[in-house]
Each structure stands twice: as C-alpha cells, then as structure tokens.
C-alpha cells in the first residue's frame, strides 16, 4: 500500500515538509485504503476499505508523514480507560 511505504523526497519535487519521514501511528478508527480497520471491534474484523481514505490519513501522507501502523482503542471509541477493546487492554 502506497501510504505505508516511504515516498522519496524527489518524488514530491525535492521539497521537504515538516512531516517528511516522521513515523506516525493512527488509531484504528481511521480508514486507510487497503489496511484493516476494526475500530477495536471483532464485528469489523477483516474489514478493509477498498476506496475510503480518512481525511486525516490522506493529509498526513500528503505532508510526507510515514503511516506505519494502527493502534488499539476502546471499541468504536466508546470509553477512555482502554478496557473495552475486543483485542485486550491497550498498552500504549
């Protein structure tokens, strides 16, 4: 997937941005084309959006950020103590 791969600076005209090469992890509720998105729920296990890309991840990638992983979260973002994830407690 293009977003998960480092894009050489020369491919963007040789101009550096504030985020060039910075590794970024996003919560699992942001859709990335071709990457599994579960929102911390077993109900969405295996869901990989074919064409949907969140505005957040699209802008981070366009600014040169390197999206390398997704992080665990409370199921559907409901909670703040990270104890309601279908994949176990978050240890971030």
mmCIF file of N, CA and C in Angstrom:
data_model
loop_
_atom_site.group_PDB
_atom_site.id
_atom_site.type_symbol
_atom_site.label_atom_id
_atom_site.label_comp_id
_atom_site.label_asym_id
_atom_site.label_seq_id
_atom_site.Cartn_x
_atom_site.Cartn_y
_atom_site.Cartn_z
ATOM 1 N N UNK A 1 0.841 -1.178 0.000
ATOM 2 C CA UNK A 1 0.000 0.000 0.000
ATOM 3 C C UNK A 1 0.880 1.233 0.000
ATOM 4 N N UNK A 2 0.538 2.192 -0.811
ATOM 5 C CA UNK A 2 1.339 3.384 -1.008
ATOM 6 C C UNK A 2 1.519 4.206 0.267
ATOM 7 N N UNK A 3 0.462 4.356 1.098
ATOM 8 C CA UNK A 3 0.564 5.166 2.311
ATOM 9 C C UNK A 3 1.543 4.578 3.309
ATOM 10 N N UNK A 4 1.669 3.239 3.352
ATOM 11 C CA UNK A 4 2.543 2.610 4.310
ATOM 12 C C UNK A 4 3.991 2.567 3.836
ATOM 13 N N UNK A 5 4.255 2.974 2.624
ATOM 14 C CA UNK A 5 5.613 2.945 2.082
ATOM 15 C C UNK A 5 6.191 4.360 2.094
ATOM 16 N N UNK A 6 7.474 4.453 2.382
ATOM 17 C CA UNK A 6 8.134 5.755 2.364
ATOM 18 C C UNK A 6 8.182 6.296 0.945
ATOM 19 N N UNK A 7 7.790 7.537 0.777
ATOM 20 C CA UNK A 7 7.829 8.171 -0.532
ATOM 21 C C UNK A 7 9.081 9.047 -0.595
ATOM 22 N N UNK A 8 9.963 8.774 -1.538
ATOM 23 C CA UNK A 8 11.188 9.576 -1.627
ATOM 24 C C UNK A 8 10.880 11.054 -1.831
ATOM 25 N N UNK A 9 11.710 11.885 -1.246
ATOM 26 C CA UNK A 9 11.520 13.334 -1.362
ATOM 27 C C UNK A 9 11.541 13.766 -2.817
ATOM 28 N N UNK A 10 12.382 13.130 -3.619
ATOM 29 C CA UNK A 10 12.478 13.512 -5.026
ATOM 30 C C UNK A 10 11.162 13.290 -5.761
ATOM 31 N N UNK A 11 10.326 12.369 -5.272
ATOM 32 C CA UNK A 11 9.033 12.110 -5.895
ATOM 33 C C UNK A 11 8.026 13.218 -5.646
ATOM 34 N N UNK A 12 8.337 14.097 -4.707
ATOM 35 C CA UNK A 12 7.442 15.216 -4.402
ATOM 36 C C UNK A 12 8.105 16.546 -4.759
ATOM 37 N N UNK A 13 8.971 16.538 -5.697
ATOM 38 C CA UNK A 13 9.594 17.775 -6.154
ATOM 39 C C UNK A 13 10.826 18.187 -5.357
ATOM 40 N N UNK A 14 11.311 17.332 -4.449
ATOM 41 C CA UNK A 14 12.511 17.646 -3.699
ATOM 42 C C UNK A 14 12.320 18.638 -2.566
ATOM 43 N N UNK A 15 11.069 18.982 -2.237
ATOM 44 C CA UNK A 15 10.798 19.960 -1.187
ATOM 45 C C UNK A 15 10.462 19.227 0.108
ATOM 46 N N UNK A 16 11.136 19.589 1.193
ATOM 47 C CA UNK A 16 10.867 18.981 2.492
ATOM 48 C C UNK A 16 9.685 19.658 3.172
ATOM 49 N N UNK A 17 8.904 18.854 3.887
ATOM 50 C CA UNK A 17 7.826 19.418 4.698
ATOM 51 C C UNK A 17 8.153 19.137 6.156
ATOM 52 N N UNK A 18 7.346 19.652 7.060
ATOM 53 C CA UNK A 18 7.570 19.455 8.491
ATOM 54 C C UNK A 18 7.410 17.997 8.903
ATOM 55 N N UNK A 19 6.685 17.194 8.113
ATOM 56 C CA UNK A 19 6.432 15.800 8.474
ATOM 57 C C UNK A 19 7.239 14.791 7.666
ATOM 58 N N UNK A 20 8.087 15.221 6.758
ATOM 59 C CA UNK A 20 8.835 14.283 5.915
ATOM 60 C C UNK A 20 9.618 13.263 6.732
ATOM 61 N N UNK A 21 9.283 11.990 6.511
ATOM 62 C CA UNK A 21 9.997 10.901 7.148
ATOM 63 C C UNK A 21 9.615 10.620 8.589
ATOM 64 N N UNK A 22 8.690 11.367 9.161
ATOM 65 C CA UNK A 22 8.277 11.161 10.553
ATOM 66 C C UNK A 22 7.331 9.964 10.611
ATOM 67 N N UNK A 23 7.657 8.937 11.403
ATOM 68 C CA UNK A 23 6.747 7.788 11.528
ATOM 69 C C UNK A 23 5.516 8.170 12.354
ATOM 70 N N UNK A 24 4.343 7.784 11.862
ATOM 71 C CA UNK A 24 3.093 8.152 12.518
ATOM 72 C C UNK A 24 2.211 6.921 12.694
ATOM 73 N N UNK A 25 1.698 6.744 13.896
ATOM 74 C CA UNK A 25 0.730 5.687 14.189
ATOM 75 C C UNK A 25 -0.623 6.358 14.396
ATOM 76 N N UNK A 26 -1.668 5.786 13.823
ATOM 77 C CA UNK A 26 -3.014 6.354 13.980
ATOM 78 C C UNK A 26 -3.922 5.332 14.663
ATOM 79 N N UNK A 27 -4.943 5.817 15.339
ATOM 80 C CA UNK A 27 -5.913 4.925 15.973
ATOM 81 C C UNK A 27 -6.640 4.121 14.903
ATOM 82 N N UNK A 28 -7.158 2.979 15.296
ATOM 83 C CA UNK A 28 -7.768 2.038 14.354
ATOM 84 C C UNK A 28 -9.153 2.458 13.871
ATOM 85 N N UNK A 29 -9.594 3.666 14.170
ATOM 86 C CA UNK A 29 -10.881 4.114 13.645
ATOM 87 C C UNK A 29 -10.731 4.974 12.392
ATOM 88 N N UNK A 30 -9.500 5.221 11.954
ATOM 89 C CA UNK A 30 -9.269 5.971 10.722
ATOM 90 C C UNK A 30 -9.103 4.985 9.565
ATOM 91 N N UNK A 31 -9.882 5.164 8.511
ATOM 92 C CA UNK A 31 -9.809 4.268 7.351
ATOM 93 C C UNK A 31 -8.601 4.612 6.486
ATOM 94 N N UNK A 32 -7.903 3.568 6.069
ATOM 95 C CA UNK A 32 -6.785 3.687 5.136
ATOM 96 C C UNK A 32 -7.034 2.642 4.054
ATOM 97 N N UNK A 33 -7.028 3.054 2.801
ATOM 98 C CA UNK A 33 -7.299 2.139 1.697
ATOM 99 C C UNK A 33 -6.350 0.948 1.763
ATOM 100 N N UNK A 34 -6.930 -0.251 1.765
ATOM 101 C CA UNK A 34 -6.145 -1.469 1.756
ATOM 102 C C UNK A 34 -5.652 -1.946 3.109
ATOM 103 N N UNK A 35 -5.906 -1.192 4.167
ATOM 104 C CA UNK A 35 -5.472 -1.600 5.510
ATOM 105 C C UNK A 35 -6.693 -1.962 6.345
ATOM 106 N N UNK A 36 -6.566 -2.993 7.153
ATOM 107 C CA UNK A 36 -7.669 -3.430 8.007
ATOM 108 C C UNK A 36 -8.066 -2.324 8.982
ATOM 109 N N UNK A 37 -9.373 -2.101 9.122
ATOM 110 C CA UNK A 37 -9.901 -1.120 10.068
ATOM 111 C C UNK A 37 -10.953 -1.807 10.916
ATOM 112 N N UNK A 38 -10.697 -1.942 12.218
ATOM 113 C CA UNK A 38 -11.638 -2.647 13.087
ATOM 114 C C UNK A 38 -12.303 -1.762 14.116
ATOM 115 N N UNK A 39 -11.784 -0.574 14.388
ATOM 116 C CA UNK A 39 -12.295 0.312 15.433
ATOM 117 C C UNK A 39 -12.353 -0.402 16.780
ATOM 118 N N UNK A 40 -11.442 -1.348 17.001
ATOM 119 C CA UNK A 40 -11.374 -2.071 18.262
ATOM 120 C C UNK A 40 -12.478 -3.083 18.464
ATOM 121 N N UNK A 41 -13.171 -3.476 17.386
ATOM 122 C CA UNK A 41 -14.314 -4.382 17.491
ATOM 123 C C UNK A 41 -14.113 -5.636 16.649
ATOM 124 N N UNK A 42 -14.531 -6.771 17.196
ATOM 125 C CA UNK A 42 -14.465 -8.018 16.420
ATOM 126 C C UNK A 42 -15.498 -8.019 15.299
ATOM 127 N N UNK A 43 -16.532 -7.196 15.428
ATOM 128 C CA UNK A 43 -17.567 -7.130 14.400
ATOM 129 C C UNK A 43 -16.997 -6.671 13.055
ATOM 130 N N UNK A 44 -15.967 -5.849 13.092
ATOM 131 C CA UNK A 44 -15.362 -5.337 11.859
ATOM 132 C C UNK A 44 -14.090 -6.090 11.464
ATOM 133 N N UNK A 45 -13.817 -7.208 12.102
ATOM 134 C CA UNK A 45 -12.615 -7.992 11.786
ATOM 135 C C UNK A 45 -12.609 -8.320 10.290
ATOM 136 N N UNK A 46 -11.508 -8.056 9.648
ATOM 137 C CA UNK A 46 -11.375 -8.351 8.222
ATOM 138 C C UNK A 46 -11.855 -7.240 7.304
ATOM 139 N N UNK A 47 -12.431 -6.160 7.854
ATOM 140 C CA UNK A 47 -12.900 -5.053 7.012
ATOM 141 C C UNK A 47 -11.708 -4.243 6.532
ATOM 142 N N UNK A 48 -11.595 -4.134 5.238
ATOM 143 C CA UNK A 48 -10.539 -3.349 4.623
ATOM 144 C C UNK A 48 -11.177 -2.462 3.570
ATOM 145 N N UNK A 49 -11.278 -1.149 3.822
ATOM 146 C CA UNK A 49 -11.991 -0.273 2.897
ATOM 147 C C UNK A 49 -11.324 -0.226 1.523
ATOM 148 N N UNK A 50 -12.065 -0.579 0.458
ATOM 149 C CA UNK A 50 -11.462 -0.607 -0.881
ATOM 150 C C UNK A 50 -11.174 0.773 -1.452
ATOM 151 N N UNK A 51 -11.976 1.782 -1.093
ATOM 152 C CA UNK A 51 -11.786 3.106 -1.690
ATOM 153 C C UNK A 51 -11.818 4.243 -0.678
ATOM 154 N N UNK A 52 -12.174 3.961 0.568
ATOM 155 C CA UNK A 52 -12.310 5.045 1.553
ATOM 156 C C UNK A 52 -10.973 5.343 2.231
ATOM 157 N N UNK A 53 -10.625 6.601 2.276
ATOM 158 C CA UNK A 53 -9.433 7.070 2.971
ATOM 159 C C UNK A 53 -9.870 8.230 3.854
ATOM 160 N N UNK A 54 -9.515 8.183 5.127
ATOM 161 C CA UNK A 54 -9.910 9.281 6.008
ATOM 162 C C UNK A 54 -9.150 10.550 5.626
ATOM 163 N N UNK A 55 -9.767 11.678 5.889
ATOM 164 C CA UNK A 55 -9.135 12.963 5.605
ATOM 165 C C UNK A 55 -7.841 13.102 6.397
ATOM 166 N N UNK A 56 -7.860 12.642 7.632
ATOM 167 C CA UNK A 56 -6.681 12.738 8.496
ATOM 168 C C UNK A 56 -5.487 12.014 7.882
ATOM 169 N N UNK A 57 -5.674 10.731 7.518
ATOM 170 C CA UNK A 57 -4.547 9.961 6.983
ATOM 171 C C UNK A 57 -4.121 10.451 5.602
ATOM 172 N N UNK A 58 -5.063 10.900 4.805
ATOM 173 C CA UNK A 58 -4.715 11.431 3.480
ATOM 174 C C UNK A 58 -3.837 12.674 3.614
ATOM 175 N N UNK A 59 -4.190 13.542 4.548
ATOM 176 C CA UNK A 59 -3.401 14.771 4.737
ATOM 177 C C UNK A 59 -2.037 14.492 5.353
ATOM 178 N N UNK A 60 -1.992 13.548 6.289
ATOM 179 C CA UNK A 60 -0.700 13.191 6.876
ATOM 180 C C UNK A 60 0.241 12.614 5.820
ATOM 181 N N UNK A 61 -0.279 11.730 4.970
ATOM 182 C CA UNK A 61 0.532 11.135 3.902
ATOM 183 C C UNK A 61 0.984 12.189 2.900
ATOM 184 N N UNK A 62 0.066 13.080 2.532
ATOM 185 C CA UNK A 62 0.403 14.132 1.570
ATOM 186 C C UNK A 62 1.476 15.071 2.109
ATOM 187 N N UNK A 63 1.520 15.228 3.427
ATOM 188 C CA UNK A 63 2.514 16.109 4.047
ATOM 189 C C UNK A 63 3.846 15.412 4.279
ATOM 190 N N UNK A 64 3.949 14.121 3.879
ATOM 191 C CA UNK A 64 5.216 13.415 3.987
ATOM 192 C C UNK A 64 5.332 12.492 5.183
ATOM 193 N N UNK A 65 4.295 12.436 6.022
ATOM 194 C CA UNK A 65 4.327 11.532 7.167
ATOM 195 C C UNK A 65 4.306 10.084 6.704
ATOM 196 N N UNK A 66 4.968 9.208 7.455
ATOM 197 C CA UNK A 66 5.025 7.790 7.113
ATOM 198 C C UNK A 66 4.078 7.043 8.052
ATOM 199 N N UNK A 67 2.906 6.643 7.534
ATOM 200 C CA UNK A 67 1.929 5.910 8.331
ATOM 201 C C UNK A 67 2.389 4.465 8.397
ATOM 202 N N UNK A 68 2.788 4.010 9.583
ATOM 203 C CA UNK A 68 3.369 2.676 9.664
ATOM 204 C C UNK A 68 2.549 1.678 10.457
ATOM 205 N N UNK A 69 1.568 2.111 11.241
ATOM 206 C CA UNK A 69 0.745 1.146 11.969
ATOM 207 C C UNK A 69 -0.525 1.806 12.490
ATOM 208 N N UNK A 70 -1.410 0.945 12.980
ATOM 209 C CA UNK A 70 -2.626 1.405 13.642
ATOM 210 C C UNK A 70 -2.565 0.941 15.093
ATOM 211 N N UNK A 71 -3.118 1.736 15.999
ATOM 212 C CA UNK A 71 -3.055 1.404 17.413
ATOM 213 C C UNK A 71 -4.416 0.946 17.930
ATOM 214 N N UNK A 72 -4.385 0.154 18.979
ATOM 215 C CA UNK A 72 -5.589 -0.378 19.608
ATOM 216 C C UNK A 72 -6.383 0.759 20.246
ATOM 217 N N UNK A 73 -7.663 0.523 20.461
ATOM 218 C CA UNK A 73 -8.525 1.550 21.049
ATOM 219 C C UNK A 73 -9.749 0.897 21.674
ATOM 220 N N UNK A 74 -10.476 1.656 22.500
ATOM 221 C CA UNK A 74 -11.749 1.173 23.022
ATOM 222 C C UNK A 74 -12.676 0.913 21.844
ATOM 223 N N UNK A 75 -13.533 -0.076 21.988
ATOM 224 C CA UNK A 75 -14.427 -0.458 20.896
ATOM 225 C C UNK A 75 -15.255 0.728 20.431
ATOM 226 N N UNK A 76 -15.142 1.052 19.150
ATOM 227 C CA UNK A 76 -15.827 2.169 18.491
ATOM 228 C C UNK A 76 -15.577 3.511 19.181
ATOM 229 N N UNK A 77 -14.486 3.619 19.914
ATOM 230 C CA UNK A 77 -14.150 4.878 20.584
ATOM 231 C C UNK A 77 -15.001 5.162 21.799
ATOM 232 N N UNK A 78 -15.724 4.158 22.287
ATOM 233 C CA UNK A 78 -16.610 4.347 23.440
ATOM 234 C C UNK A 78 -15.872 4.010 24.721
ATOM 235 N N UNK A 79 -15.324 4.998 25.365
ATOM 236 C CA UNK A 79 -14.602 4.800 26.612
ATOM 237 C C UNK A 79 -13.344 5.627 26.624
ATOM 238 N N UNK A 80 -12.723 5.682 27.780
ATOM 239 C CA UNK A 80 -11.487 6.454 27.882
ATOM 240 C C UNK A 80 -10.405 5.717 28.662
ATOM 241 N N UNK A 81 -10.746 4.565 29.242
ATOM 242 C CA UNK A 81 -9.784 3.831 30.059
ATOM 243 C C UNK A 81 -9.126 2.690 29.298
ATOM 244 N N UNK A 82 -9.479 2.505 28.022
ATOM 245 C CA UNK A 82 -8.912 1.458 27.172
ATOM 246 C C UNK A 82 -9.134 0.060 27.724
ATOM 247 N N UNK A 83 -10.305 -0.192 28.269
ATOM 248 C CA UNK A 83 -10.629 -1.530 28.789
ATOM 249 C C UNK A 83 -11.714 -2.209 27.982
ATOM 250 N N UNK A 84 -12.262 -1.526 26.996
ATOM 251 C CA UNK A 84 -13.377 -2.068 26.230
ATOM 252 C C UNK A 84 -13.007 -2.509 24.830
ATOM 253 N N UNK A 85 -11.759 -2.812 24.576
ATOM 254 C CA UNK A 85 -11.337 -3.256 23.243
ATOM 255 C C UNK A 85 -11.538 -4.766 23.126
ATOM 256 N N UNK A 86 -11.985 -5.196 21.974
ATOM 257 C CA UNK A 86 -12.156 -6.633 21.722
ATOM 258 C C UNK A 86 -10.808 -7.337 21.639
ATOM 259 N N UNK A 87 -9.742 -6.585 21.523
ATOM 260 C CA UNK A 87 -8.405 -7.158 21.364
ATOM 261 C C UNK A 87 -7.549 -7.027 22.617
ATOM 262 N N UNK A 88 -8.171 -6.777 23.753
ATOM 263 C CA UNK A 88 -7.449 -6.656 25.012
ATOM 264 C C UNK A 88 -7.181 -5.204 25.377
ATOM 265 N N UNK A 89 -6.735 -5.025 26.593
ATOM 266 C CA UNK A 89 -6.450 -3.669 27.084
ATOM 267 C C UNK A 89 -5.327 -3.038 26.261
ATOM 268 N N UNK A 90 -5.438 -1.740 26.044
ATOM 269 C CA UNK A 90 -4.410 -1.011 25.305
ATOM 270 C C UNK A 90 -3.214 -0.775 26.206
ATOM 271 N N UNK A 91 -2.058 -1.085 25.715
ATOM 272 C CA UNK A 91 -0.819 -0.817 26.434
ATOM 273 C C UNK A 91 0.044 0.027 25.503
ATOM 274 N N UNK A 92 -0.229 1.303 25.470
ATOM 275 C CA UNK A 92 0.474 2.227 24.569
ATOM 276 C C UNK A 92 1.469 3.054 25.343
#
